[in-house]
Short mmCIF file of C-alpha atoms and ligand atoms in Angstrom, two decimals:
data_model
loop_
_atom_site.label_atom_id
_atom_site.label_comp_id
_atom_site.label_asym_id
_atom_site.label_seq_id
_atom_site.Cartn_x
_atom_site.Cartn_y
_atom_site.Cartn_z
CA MET A 68 43.03 152.81 126.94
CA ASP A 69 39.05 152.15 126.80
CA GLU A 70 38.32 148.93 125.39
CA PHE A 71 37.29 149.81 121.03
CA GLU A 72 40.25 152.16 121.50
CA LEU A 73 42.81 149.08 122.85
CA ILE A 74 41.07 146.78 119.67
CA ASP A 75 41.57 148.90 116.71
CA ARG A 76 44.26 149.91 117.89
CA TYR A 77 46.46 146.09 118.57
CA PHE A 78 43.85 144.08 116.87
CA ARG A 79 42.20 145.13 113.89
CA ARG A 80 43.34 144.23 111.30
CA THR A 81 42.03 143.22 106.83
CA VAL A 82 39.73 140.77 106.61
CA GLY A 83 40.66 137.62 105.76
CA HIS A 84 39.25 134.26 102.85
CA GLY A 85 35.47 134.37 103.52
CA VAL A 86 34.92 136.88 105.90
CA ALA A 87 31.49 139.14 104.85
CA LEU A 88 31.65 140.87 107.36
CA GLY A 89 34.64 140.69 110.72
CA ILE A 90 35.24 142.82 113.83
CA GLY A 91 33.11 145.88 114.46
CA ASP A 92 30.44 144.41 114.85
CA ASP A 93 28.04 141.99 116.95
CA GLY A 94 29.02 139.37 115.43
CA ALA A 95 31.26 138.37 112.66
CA VAL A 96 29.91 136.66 109.62
CA LEU A 97 31.71 133.70 108.50
CA ASN A 98 31.60 132.02 104.53
CA VAL A 99 31.99 127.82 104.68
CA PRO A 100 33.02 127.02 101.46
CA ASN A 101 30.65 125.09 100.05
CA GLY A 102 30.71 120.68 100.75
CA ARG A 103 33.07 121.96 103.73
CA GLN A 104 31.78 121.54 107.27
CA LEU A 105 32.92 123.99 109.84
CA VAL A 106 35.55 123.01 112.34
CA ALA A 107 35.35 124.15 115.84
CA VAL A 108 37.97 124.52 118.45
CA VAL A 109 39.28 126.48 121.93
CA ASP A 110 41.42 126.74 124.16
CA THR A 111 42.13 129.17 127.30
CA THR A 112 45.95 129.40 128.95
CA VAL A 113 46.06 131.24 132.31
CA ALA A 114 49.17 132.08 133.20
CA GLY A 115 50.80 131.07 136.63
CA VAL A 116 48.91 127.62 135.70
CA HIS A 117 49.55 126.44 131.69
CA TYR A 118 53.02 128.61 131.52
CA PRO A 119 55.80 130.54 133.34
CA ASP A 120 54.56 134.50 134.91
CA ASN A 121 57.95 135.98 133.47
CA LEU A 122 56.77 134.58 129.71
CA PRO A 123 56.80 136.62 127.44
CA ALA A 124 53.94 138.26 126.15
CA ALA A 125 54.71 137.58 122.10
CA ASP A 126 55.31 134.03 122.94
CA ILE A 127 51.72 134.10 125.35
CA GLY A 128 50.61 135.39 121.55
CA TYR A 129 52.29 133.22 119.73
CA ARG A 130 51.48 129.83 121.82
CA ALA A 131 47.85 130.68 122.47
CA VAL A 132 47.15 130.78 118.27
CA ALA A 133 49.37 127.85 118.36
CA VAL A 134 48.12 125.03 120.24
CA ASN A 135 44.37 125.97 118.19
CA LEU A 136 45.99 125.05 115.33
CA SER A 137 47.21 121.77 116.90
CA ASP A 138 43.69 120.85 117.38
CA ILE A 139 43.12 121.78 113.65
CA ALA A 140 45.53 119.97 112.80
CA ALA A 141 44.08 117.23 114.54
CA MET A 142 41.17 116.87 112.75
CA GLY A 143 43.22 117.82 109.52
CA ALA A 144 41.17 120.44 108.85
CA THR A 145 42.19 123.62 107.19
CA PRO A 146 41.88 126.23 109.60
CA SER A 147 40.57 130.07 108.77
CA TRP A 148 39.44 132.42 111.43
CA MET A 149 40.47 133.24 115.25
CA THR A 150 38.23 135.23 118.63
CA LEU A 151 39.92 136.28 121.21
CA ALA A 152 39.47 137.27 125.01
CA LEU A 153 42.11 137.92 126.60
CA THR A 154 41.39 138.71 130.83
CA LEU A 155 43.91 141.10 131.43
CA PRO A 156 44.93 142.69 135.39
CA ALA A 157 46.44 146.13 133.05
CA SER A 158 45.99 147.12 130.07
CA ASP A 159 50.33 148.19 129.54
CA PRO A 160 50.60 148.93 125.46
CA ASP A 161 53.95 147.62 125.09
CA TRP A 162 53.26 144.25 126.30
CA LEU A 163 49.62 144.75 123.72
CA GLU A 164 51.60 145.34 121.03
CA GLN A 165 54.68 142.47 122.51
CA PHE A 166 51.13 139.73 122.39
CA ALA A 167 49.46 140.88 118.78
CA SER A 168 52.70 140.39 117.69
CA GLY A 169 52.96 137.11 118.99
CA MET A 170 49.98 136.31 118.18
CA PHE A 171 49.72 137.17 114.48
CA ALA A 172 52.94 135.90 113.74
CA ALA A 173 51.93 131.73 114.06
CA ALA A 174 47.99 133.75 112.59
CA ASP A 175 49.34 134.86 109.41
CA ALA A 176 51.66 131.37 108.74
CA TYR A 177 48.59 129.78 108.18
CA GLY A 178 46.38 132.65 107.18
CA VAL A 179 43.82 132.29 109.48
CA ALA A 180 42.44 135.88 110.50
CA LEU A 181 41.26 136.84 112.91
CA VAL A 182 37.59 138.06 113.31
CA GLY A 183 35.77 138.94 117.00
CA GLY A 184 37.13 139.95 119.98
CA ASP A 185 35.96 140.63 123.59
CA THR A 186 38.38 142.00 127.11
CA THR A 187 37.68 142.64 130.23
CA ARG A 188 39.82 143.00 133.56
CA GLY A 189 40.59 140.72 136.27
CA SER A 190 43.33 139.22 138.41
CA GLN A 191 45.26 137.34 136.06
CA THR A 192 46.19 136.74 132.32
CA VAL A 193 43.95 134.15 130.67
CA VAL A 194 43.94 134.36 127.18
CA SER A 195 41.42 132.44 125.25
CA VAL A 196 41.48 131.00 121.75
CA GLN A 197 38.76 130.15 119.60
CA LEU A 198 39.41 129.34 116.39
CA LEU A 199 37.49 127.98 112.93
CA GLY A 200 38.34 126.15 110.42
CA HIS A 201 36.73 123.40 108.13
CA ALA A 202 37.51 120.23 106.02
CA ALA A 203 35.62 117.29 104.10
CA SER A 204 33.08 116.21 105.94
CA HIS A 205 34.64 113.02 103.92
CA ALA A 206 37.74 113.04 105.66
CA ILE A 207 37.78 113.59 109.00
CA LEU A 208 40.40 112.92 111.57
CA LYS A 209 38.67 111.38 114.58
CA ARG A 210 39.45 109.89 117.44
CA SER A 211 37.60 107.07 117.54
CA GLY A 212 38.90 105.64 113.76
CA ALA A 213 41.53 103.60 115.37
CA ARG A 214 41.53 99.46 114.94
CA PRO A 215 43.48 95.95 115.49
CA GLY A 216 46.83 95.68 112.85
CA ASP A 217 47.02 100.32 112.81
CA GLY A 218 49.94 101.86 113.08
CA ILE A 219 51.37 103.95 115.39
CA TYR A 220 52.82 106.93 114.55
CA VAL A 221 54.09 110.76 115.80
CA SER A 222 55.66 113.79 114.57
CA GLY A 223 58.93 114.90 115.19
CA THR A 224 59.81 114.46 118.84
CA LEU A 225 58.66 114.33 122.12
CA GLY A 226 59.30 115.45 125.06
CA ASP A 227 61.19 117.96 124.19
CA ALA A 228 58.60 121.06 125.70
CA ALA A 229 57.97 119.50 128.97
CA ALA A 230 62.36 119.55 129.11
CA GLY A 231 61.67 123.26 127.90
CA LEU A 232 59.21 124.51 130.32
CA GLN A 233 61.46 122.58 133.25
CA LEU A 234 64.35 125.26 131.87
CA LEU A 235 62.69 128.75 131.64
CA GLN A 236 61.47 127.80 135.52
CA LYS A 237 65.76 127.76 136.72
CA GLY A 238 66.04 129.78 134.81
CA GLU A 239 68.33 127.56 133.46
CA ALA A 240 70.02 127.57 129.46
CA GLY A 241 68.92 125.92 126.40
CA ASP A 242 67.12 127.52 123.40
CA PHE A 243 66.44 124.50 121.84
CA LEU A 244 64.39 123.00 124.54
CA LYS A 245 63.31 125.84 125.51
CA GLU A 246 61.48 127.64 121.65
CA ARG A 247 59.45 124.35 121.78
CA PHE A 248 57.97 124.92 124.17
CA ARG A 249 57.66 128.91 123.22
CA ARG A 250 56.46 128.40 119.91
CA PRO A 251 54.99 125.02 119.06
CA GLU A 252 54.70 124.65 115.33
CA ALA A 253 51.19 123.50 114.98
CA ARG A 254 52.20 119.83 112.04
CA VAL A 255 48.33 121.89 110.05
CA THR A 256 50.25 121.03 106.78
CA LEU A 257 51.12 117.20 108.07
CA GLY A 258 46.84 116.35 109.29
CA GLN A 259 45.70 117.50 105.19
CA ALA A 260 47.18 116.20 104.10
CA VAL A 261 46.56 112.92 105.74
CA ALA A 262 43.01 112.88 106.54
CA SER A 263 41.47 111.04 104.54
CA ILE A 264 44.30 107.77 105.37
CA ALA A 265 44.52 107.88 109.10
CA GLY A 266 42.08 106.60 110.80
CA ALA A 267 42.49 108.20 113.69
CA ALA A 268 44.52 110.96 115.65
CA ILE A 269 45.23 113.57 118.64
CA ASP A 270 47.62 116.76 119.15
CA ILE A 271 50.01 115.24 121.90
CA SER A 272 48.75 118.53 124.75
CA ASP A 273 48.44 116.12 128.08
CA GLY A 274 51.71 113.84 126.36
CA LEU A 275 51.90 110.70 125.05
CA ALA A 276 50.55 108.84 127.27
CA ALA A 277 47.49 110.22 128.11
CA ASP A 278 46.88 111.41 125.29
CA LEU A 279 46.80 107.69 123.03
CA ASP A 280 44.92 106.64 125.76
CA ARG A 281 42.67 109.31 123.94
CA ILE A 282 42.55 107.36 120.87
CA LEU A 283 42.39 104.10 122.07
CA THR A 284 39.48 104.85 125.02
CA ALA A 285 37.68 106.38 122.37
CA SER A 286 37.96 103.50 119.49
CA GLY A 287 38.07 100.49 122.26
CA VAL A 288 41.24 99.82 121.43
CA GLY A 289 44.30 99.03 122.76
CA ALA A 290 48.28 99.11 121.60
CA THR A 291 50.99 98.77 122.18
CA VAL A 292 54.48 101.27 122.37
CA ASP A 293 58.26 100.54 122.34
CA ARG A 294 59.53 102.94 123.67
CA GLN A 295 62.96 102.28 121.79
CA ALA A 296 61.52 103.62 119.18
CA LEU A 297 59.90 107.43 120.72
CA PRO A 298 61.44 109.47 119.43
CA LEU A 299 63.48 112.31 120.83
CA SER A 300 66.29 115.39 119.97
CA ALA A 301 69.69 115.68 120.82
CA GLU A 302 69.43 118.00 122.40
CA LEU A 303 66.99 116.49 125.12
CA LEU A 304 68.90 113.54 125.41
CA ALA A 305 72.22 115.71 126.16
CA TRP A 306 70.47 117.73 128.52
CA ALA A 307 67.56 115.12 129.97
CA GLY A 308 70.25 110.84 130.19
CA ALA A 309 67.70 108.41 127.42
CA ASP A 310 65.67 107.60 130.21
CA GLU A 311 64.88 110.42 131.84
CA ALA A 312 64.56 111.83 128.10
CA ARG A 313 62.10 108.42 127.08
CA ARG A 314 59.45 109.54 130.35
CA LEU A 315 59.38 112.91 129.04
CA ALA A 316 58.55 111.91 126.29
CA LEU A 317 56.17 109.28 127.64
CA THR A 318 54.33 111.38 129.85
CA GLY A 319 55.62 115.29 129.22
CA GLY A 320 53.27 117.45 128.20
CA ASP A 321 52.78 120.47 125.48
CA ASP A 322 55.01 119.19 122.51
CA TYR A 323 51.68 119.73 120.06
CA GLU A 324 52.87 116.51 117.58
CA LEU A 325 50.38 114.57 115.84
CA CYS A 326 50.15 111.21 117.44
CA LEU A 327 48.49 109.05 114.95
CA ALA A 328 46.56 105.25 113.88
CA VAL A 329 47.40 105.05 110.45
CA PRO A 330 45.67 100.94 108.85
CA ALA A 331 48.32 98.90 108.35
CA VAL A 332 47.89 98.25 104.16
CA ASP A 333 48.42 102.64 103.81
CA GLU A 334 51.63 103.02 105.97
CA ALA A 335 53.78 103.28 103.41
CA GLU A 336 51.78 106.20 101.39
CA PHE A 337 50.72 107.91 104.80
CA GLN A 338 54.98 107.61 105.45
CA ARG A 339 55.11 109.37 101.29
CA LEU A 340 52.46 111.98 101.77
CA ALA A 341 53.84 112.67 105.31
CA ARG A 342 58.13 112.92 103.36
CA GLN A 343 55.48 115.28 100.53
CA ALA A 344 54.61 117.53 103.54
CA GLY A 345 57.99 117.56 105.55
CA VAL A 346 57.93 116.82 108.41
CA SER A 347 58.78 113.73 109.98
CA VAL A 348 56.94 110.71 110.72
CA THR A 349 57.72 108.44 113.76
CA ARG A 350 56.19 104.48 114.75
CA ILE A 351 55.94 103.62 117.13
CA GLY A 352 54.04 100.90 117.91
CA VAL A 353 50.67 99.01 116.75
CA ALA A 354 46.75 98.49 117.36
CA GLU A 355 45.63 95.16 119.22
CA ALA A 356 42.70 93.91 120.47
CA THR A 357 42.96 94.08 123.84
CA PRO A 358 42.14 97.35 125.52
CA GLY A 359 44.47 99.40 128.02
CA LEU A 360 48.61 100.73 126.98
CA ARG A 361 51.41 98.97 127.51
CA ILE A 362 55.27 99.92 126.70
CA SER A 363 57.54 97.59 125.95
CA THR A 364 61.25 98.10 125.43
CA GLY A 365 62.89 97.14 122.01
CA GLY A 366 58.99 94.77 121.40
CA ALA A 367 60.44 93.30 125.17
CA ASP A 368 59.61 93.12 128.61
CA VAL A 369 56.16 94.20 128.24
CA ARG A 370 54.46 96.22 130.47
CA PRO A 371 50.73 98.28 131.16
CA LEU A 372 51.24 101.95 131.47
CA LYS A 373 48.79 103.75 133.60
CA GLU A 374 51.16 107.59 134.14
CA PRO A 375 48.96 110.53 134.20
CA GLY A 376 50.13 113.23 131.51
CA PHE A 377 49.11 116.85 132.69
CA ARG A 378 46.05 117.16 134.90
CA HIS A 379 43.21 119.72 134.69
CA PHE A 380 42.22 120.16 137.85
MG1 LIG B 744 43.97 119.14 120.63
#
């Protein structure tokens, strides 16, 4: 199969919203709605580095889109279009069909249209997705807006995906935890719902400690997080025990939940909007003027935490 046949067979779809010109020309032409700004994110996943080599192709496709949707969610933006750069050791029709089905399952859930792509042969599978969305300029969530006194919140539960990855690598049972790694649920609806009141946001890809630290650094503030307040799933607690579950929740990656800083006066409204969006949120700490990330145990025994999350290099 040559490149043209491959794209045509697996990746050509009807055009989506705002697509003036889609796949088939040298570039896509896209209409950003009036009064909105373009938001662009990109994420590359490499077989054996970001996921186990034996991960099913449908999950690889799903994750490649979901991790980008998560970045769009962290900006409070509306996802619209994506491009795909795919490097493969061989063009295996079964693999491609499964990959495309997973990729479009994630894209279709948010009305995202594939508007272009490139395929090439390489020594290992590398999937790079660029996602484009838009947002009202007054409601773009940044990392730099946290202020002392803000409540620190996270969505969902933490640590599940890190446990799920271990289960996948060991070939052990545990469907809930493995699903949390294989099919992360991007918090797009939550990000959009709270974009105009949250002060700062980031999605948790490298672990809460590492990603919250990015908010704190960008905002020039610090925070204390209560380890006992970290939201943990029953499945993680049963598998790991409380101490290891909290460690995974703090430092494990791949959860793709949102971490947000919310001004105290807006916390009630924030919680109401999250409920309306159908996403659980948990207040895990508070932003402070003193730089650095500190961990308490139920508010006591406060000590600095400097454990890194996922190391990219
Ligand atoms: Mg991110």
